Amino acid sequence: MGWSLVVPLKPLVRAKSRLSGAAGEEFRPRLALAFALDTVTAALACEDVRDVVVVTDDPLAGERLTALGARIVPDTPGRGLNAALAHGASAVRAHRPGAPVAALNADLPALRPAELELVLHSASLFPRAFLADAADIGTTLLTATSGVELAPAFGGASRARHLASGAREITTPDVVSVRRDVDTGEDLLAALALGVGPHTARQAPRLPPPVRASGA
């Protein structure tokens, strides 16, 4: 049937707050949007992905992501990340009751479709599965196959929570782009070293000198 991905995105004025020091407060929202655009572009290019639903109330992000082919769902619950993801999963299954659903972070600017395909193939073998972030603390992807609730527990040390919930950890090698989320300046440098998508790449020359020089 193909996976439906649910991508949560805060209003850009509040997104990626920990990047303010590295990117500057005025530039940070542009970078957050670029991350999301590259994430969704790569996700839609993955052969195993049928569609992408973005849960956001940001009008600019909604307009730009719709143009890429994503479906926008307003964050009606307004109760944080996990409520937004559960809401997005419900919206997917209101249209496709049997859909396998995956929650994917919006800050994966180096995401490669082929690596995402490997992860989703591994995830399809288990009712619920997840992929830890590059630090092995958080989560970048959580999946639920047909008929299984997503039950997201993102935020902070979510790897431990998802393990405790019974979700199977995906240990597929060579999928670093799916694990490389960006919360800090150091994360951004690591993503730039991997090679980011076109939207983030266009923003990179505008970064403050220390980050730009290190990521060159």
CSV table of C-alpha atoms in Angstrom, one decimal:
chain,number,residue,atom,x,y,z
A,1,MET,CA,0.0,0.0,0.0
A,2,GLY,CA,2.9,2.3,0.6
A,3,TRP,CA,3.8,4.3,3.7
A,4,SER,CA,2.1,7.5,4.7
A,5,LEU,CA,4.5,9.8,6.5
A,6,VAL,CA,3.5,12.3,9.2
A,7,VAL,CA,5.9,15.2,9.6
A,8,PRO,CA,5.3,17.7,12.4
A,9,LEU,CA,6.4,21.3,12.0
A,10,LYS,CA,6.1,24.1,14.6
A,11,PRO,CA,5.3,27.6,13.5
A,12,LEU,CA,8.6,28.8,12.0
A,13,VAL,CA,8.9,31.7,14.5
A,14,ARG,CA,9.3,29.0,17.2
A,15,ALA,CA,11.1,26.3,15.3
A,16,LYS,CA,14.7,25.2,15.9
A,17,SER,CA,15.2,27.6,18.8
A,18,ARG,CA,18.5,25.9,19.8
A,19,LEU,CA,20.0,27.0,16.4
A,20,SER,CA,19.7,30.7,17.3
A,21,GLY,CA,23.3,30.9,18.5
A,22,ALA,CA,24.7,29.2,15.3
A,23,ALA,CA,22.4,30.7,12.7
A,24,GLY,CA,21.1,34.0,14.2
A,25,GLU,CA,17.6,34.6,15.5
A,26,GLU,CA,16.4,36.3,12.3
A,27,PHE,CA,17.8,33.6,10.0
A,28,ARG,CA,16.7,30.6,12.1
A,29,PRO,CA,13.1,30.4,10.8
A,30,ARG,CA,14.4,30.3,7.2
A,31,LEU,CA,16.7,27.5,8.1
A,32,ALA,CA,13.9,25.6,9.8
A,33,LEU,CA,11.8,25.9,6.6
A,34,ALA,CA,14.7,24.8,4.4
A,35,PHE,CA,15.1,21.7,6.6
A,36,ALA,CA,11.5,20.8,6.2
A,37,LEU,CA,11.4,21.4,2.5
A,38,ASP,CA,14.4,19.1,2.0
A,39,THR,CA,13.0,16.5,4.3
A,40,VAL,CA,9.7,16.3,2.5
A,41,THR,CA,11.3,16.5,-0.9
A,42,ALA,CA,13.4,13.4,-0.1
A,43,ALA,CA,10.5,11.6,1.6
A,44,LEU,CA,8.3,12.0,-1.5
A,45,ALA,CA,11.1,10.7,-3.7
A,46,CYS,CA,11.2,7.5,-1.7
A,47,GLU,CA,9.6,4.6,-3.6
A,48,ASP,CA,8.0,3.1,-0.5
A,49,VAL,CA,6.3,6.4,0.4
A,50,ARG,CA,2.8,6.9,-0.9
A,51,ASP,CA,2.2,10.4,0.6
A,52,VAL,CA,3.3,12.9,3.2
A,53,VAL,CA,1.1,14.7,5.7
A,54,VAL,CA,2.6,17.8,7.4
A,55,VAL,CA,1.0,18.8,10.7
A,56,THR,CA,1.6,22.6,10.9
A,57,ASP,CA,-0.2,25.9,11.6
A,58,ASP,CA,2.4,27.9,9.8
A,59,PRO,CA,0.9,29.5,6.6
A,60,LEU,CA,4.2,30.0,4.8
A,61,ALA,CA,5.4,26.5,5.5
A,62,GLY,CA,2.0,25.1,4.5
A,63,GLU,CA,2.1,26.9,1.2
A,64,ARG,CA,5.6,25.9,0.3
A,65,LEU,CA,5.1,22.2,1.4
A,66,THR,CA,1.8,21.9,-0.4
A,67,ALA,CA,3.6,23.0,-3.6
A,68,LEU,CA,6.0,20.1,-3.1
A,69,GLY,CA,3.0,17.7,-3.0
A,70,ALA,CA,2.5,17.3,0.8
A,71,ARG,CA,-0.9,17.4,2.4
A,72,ILE,CA,-1.2,20.0,5.2
A,73,VAL,CA,-3.2,19.1,8.4
A,74,PRO,CA,-3.7,21.9,10.9
A,75,ASP,CA,-2.4,21.2,14.4
A,76,THR,CA,-5.9,21.2,15.9
A,77,PRO,CA,-5.0,19.6,19.2
A,78,GLY,CA,-2.3,22.2,19.9
A,79,ARG,CA,-0.9,20.1,22.7
A,80,GLY,CA,2.6,19.6,21.5
A,81,LEU,CA,4.6,17.2,19.4
A,82,ASN,CA,3.1,13.8,20.2
A,83,ALA,CA,-0.5,15.0,20.1
A,84,ALA,CA,0.3,16.5,16.7
A,85,LEU,CA,1.7,13.2,15.4
A,86,ALA,CA,-1.2,11.2,16.7
A,87,HIS,CA,-3.6,13.7,15.1
A,88,GLY,CA,-1.7,13.4,11.8
A,89,ALA,CA,-1.8,9.6,11.9
A,90,SER,CA,-5.6,9.8,12.5
A,91,ALA,CA,-6.0,12.1,9.6
A,92,VAL,CA,-4.1,9.6,7.4
A,93,ARG,CA,-6.2,6.7,8.4
A,94,ALA,CA,-9.4,8.6,8.0
A,95,HIS,CA,-8.6,8.5,4.3
A,96,ARG,CA,-6.8,5.2,4.2
A,97,PRO,CA,-7.9,3.0,7.2
A,98,GLY,CA,-5.3,0.3,6.6
A,99,ALA,CA,-2.4,2.6,5.9
A,100,PRO,CA,1.0,1.9,7.5
A,101,VAL,CA,2.1,5.2,9.1
A,102,ALA,CA,5.5,6.6,10.0
A,103,ALA,CA,6.3,9.7,12.0
A,104,LEU,CA,9.3,11.5,10.6
A,105,ASN,CA,11.2,14.5,12.0
A,106,ALA,CA,11.1,17.7,9.9
A,107,ASP,CA,14.8,18.5,10.5
A,108,LEU,CA,16.6,15.9,8.3
A,109,PRO,CA,18.1,18.2,5.6
A,110,ALA,CA,20.6,15.5,4.4
A,111,LEU,CA,17.9,12.8,4.0
A,112,ARG,CA,18.4,10.4,1.1
A,113,PRO,CA,15.4,8.6,-0.4
A,114,ALA,CA,17.3,5.3,-0.8
A,115,GLU,CA,18.3,5.2,2.9
A,116,LEU,CA,14.8,6.0,4.0
A,117,GLU,CA,13.6,3.1,1.8
A,118,LEU,CA,16.0,0.8,3.6
A,119,VAL,CA,14.7,1.9,7.0
A,120,LEU,CA,11.0,1.6,6.0
A,121,HIS,CA,11.7,-1.9,4.6
A,122,SER,CA,13.2,-3.0,8.0
A,123,ALA,CA,10.3,-1.3,9.8
A,124,SER,CA,7.7,-3.2,7.8
A,125,LEU,CA,8.8,-6.5,9.5
A,126,PHE,CA,7.5,-5.3,12.9
A,127,PRO,CA,4.1,-3.9,14.2
A,128,ARG,CA,5.9,-0.8,15.6
A,129,ALA,CA,9.5,0.2,15.0
A,130,PHE,CA,11.8,3.2,15.4
A,131,LEU,CA,15.1,4.6,14.4
A,132,ALA,CA,17.3,6.4,16.9
A,133,ASP,CA,18.9,9.7,16.1
A,134,ALA,CA,22.7,10.1,15.6
A,135,ALA,CA,23.2,10.6,19.3
A,136,ASP,CA,21.4,7.4,20.2
A,137,ILE,CA,19.2,9.4,22.6
A,138,GLY,CA,16.2,10.6,20.6
A,139,THR,CA,14.2,9.3,17.7
A,140,THR,CA,14.0,10.4,14.1
A,141,LEU,CA,11.4,7.9,12.8
A,142,LEU,CA,8.6,5.8,14.4
A,143,THR,CA,6.5,3.4,12.4
A,144,ALA,CA,3.2,1.5,12.8
A,145,THR,CA,2.0,-1.1,10.3
A,146,SER,CA,-1.6,-1.5,9.3
A,147,GLY,CA,-4.0,-1.7,12.2
A,148,VAL,CA,-1.4,-0.7,14.8
A,149,GLU,CA,-1.5,2.6,16.7
A,150,LEU,CA,1.5,4.8,16.3
A,151,ALA,CA,1.7,5.8,20.0
A,152,PRO,CA,4.4,8.4,19.6
A,153,ALA,CA,6.7,9.3,22.6
A,154,PHE,CA,9.0,11.8,21.0
A,155,GLY,CA,11.0,14.5,22.8
A,156,GLY,CA,14.2,14.3,24.8
A,157,ALA,CA,15.3,10.7,25.6
A,158,SER,CA,12.7,9.2,23.3
A,159,ARG,CA,14.8,6.2,22.3
A,160,ALA,CA,14.4,4.7,25.8
A,161,ARG,CA,10.7,5.4,25.8
A,162,HIS,CA,10.0,3.9,22.5
A,163,LEU,CA,12.0,0.8,23.5
A,164,ALA,CA,10.0,0.5,26.7
A,165,SER,CA,6.8,0.8,24.7
A,166,GLY,CA,7.6,-2.4,22.8
A,167,ALA,CA,8.7,-0.8,19.5
A,168,ARG,CA,11.5,-2.6,17.8
A,169,GLU,CA,14.7,-0.6,17.3
A,170,ILE,CA,15.9,-0.5,13.6
A,171,THR,CA,19.6,-1.2,13.4
A,172,THR,CA,20.0,-1.1,9.6
A,173,PRO,CA,23.5,0.0,8.8
A,174,ASP,CA,24.4,2.9,6.4
A,175,VAL,CA,21.3,5.0,7.0
A,176,VAL,CA,23.1,7.9,8.6
A,177,SER,CA,21.1,10.5,6.7
A,178,VAL,CA,17.8,9.3,8.3
A,179,ARG,CA,19.4,9.6,11.7
A,180,ARG,CA,21.0,13.1,11.2
A,181,ASP,CA,18.5,15.5,12.7
A,182,VAL,CA,19.6,19.1,13.3
A,183,ASP,CA,19.1,20.7,16.7
A,184,THR,CA,22.4,22.5,17.3
A,185,GLY,CA,25.2,24.2,15.4
A,186,GLU,CA,27.3,21.0,15.7
A,187,ASP,CA,24.4,19.0,14.2
A,188,LEU,CA,24.2,21.5,11.3
A,189,LEU,CA,27.9,21.1,10.6
A,190,ALA,CA,27.5,17.3,10.5
A,191,ALA,CA,24.6,17.5,8.1
A,192,LEU,CA,26.5,19.9,5.8
A,193,ALA,CA,29.4,17.4,5.8
A,194,LEU,CA,27.0,14.7,4.7
A,195,GLY,CA,25.5,16.8,2.0
A,196,VAL,CA,22.2,18.6,2.4
A,197,GLY,CA,19.3,19.1,0.0
A,198,PRO,CA,19.0,22.0,-2.3
A,199,HIS,CA,16.8,24.2,0.0
A,200,THR,CA,19.3,24.0,2.9
A,201,ALA,CA,22.2,24.3,0.5
A,202,ARG,CA,20.9,27.6,-0.8
A,203,GLN,CA,20.7,29.0,2.8
A,204,ALA,CA,24.1,27.7,3.8
A,205,PRO,CA,26.1,30.7,2.3
A,206,ARG,CA,24.1,33.0,4.5
A,207,LEU,CA,25.2,31.4,7.7
A,208,PRO,CA,27.4,33.3,10.1
A,209,PRO,CA,31.1,33.0,9.3
A,210,PRO,CA,32.1,30.4,11.9
A,211,VAL,CA,29.5,27.9,10.8
A,212,ARG,CA,30.0,28.7,7.1
A,213,ALA,CA,33.8,28.2,7.3
A,214,SER,CA,33.5,24.9,9.2
A,215,GLY,CA,30.9,23.5,6.8
A,216,ALA,CA,32.7,24.5,3.6
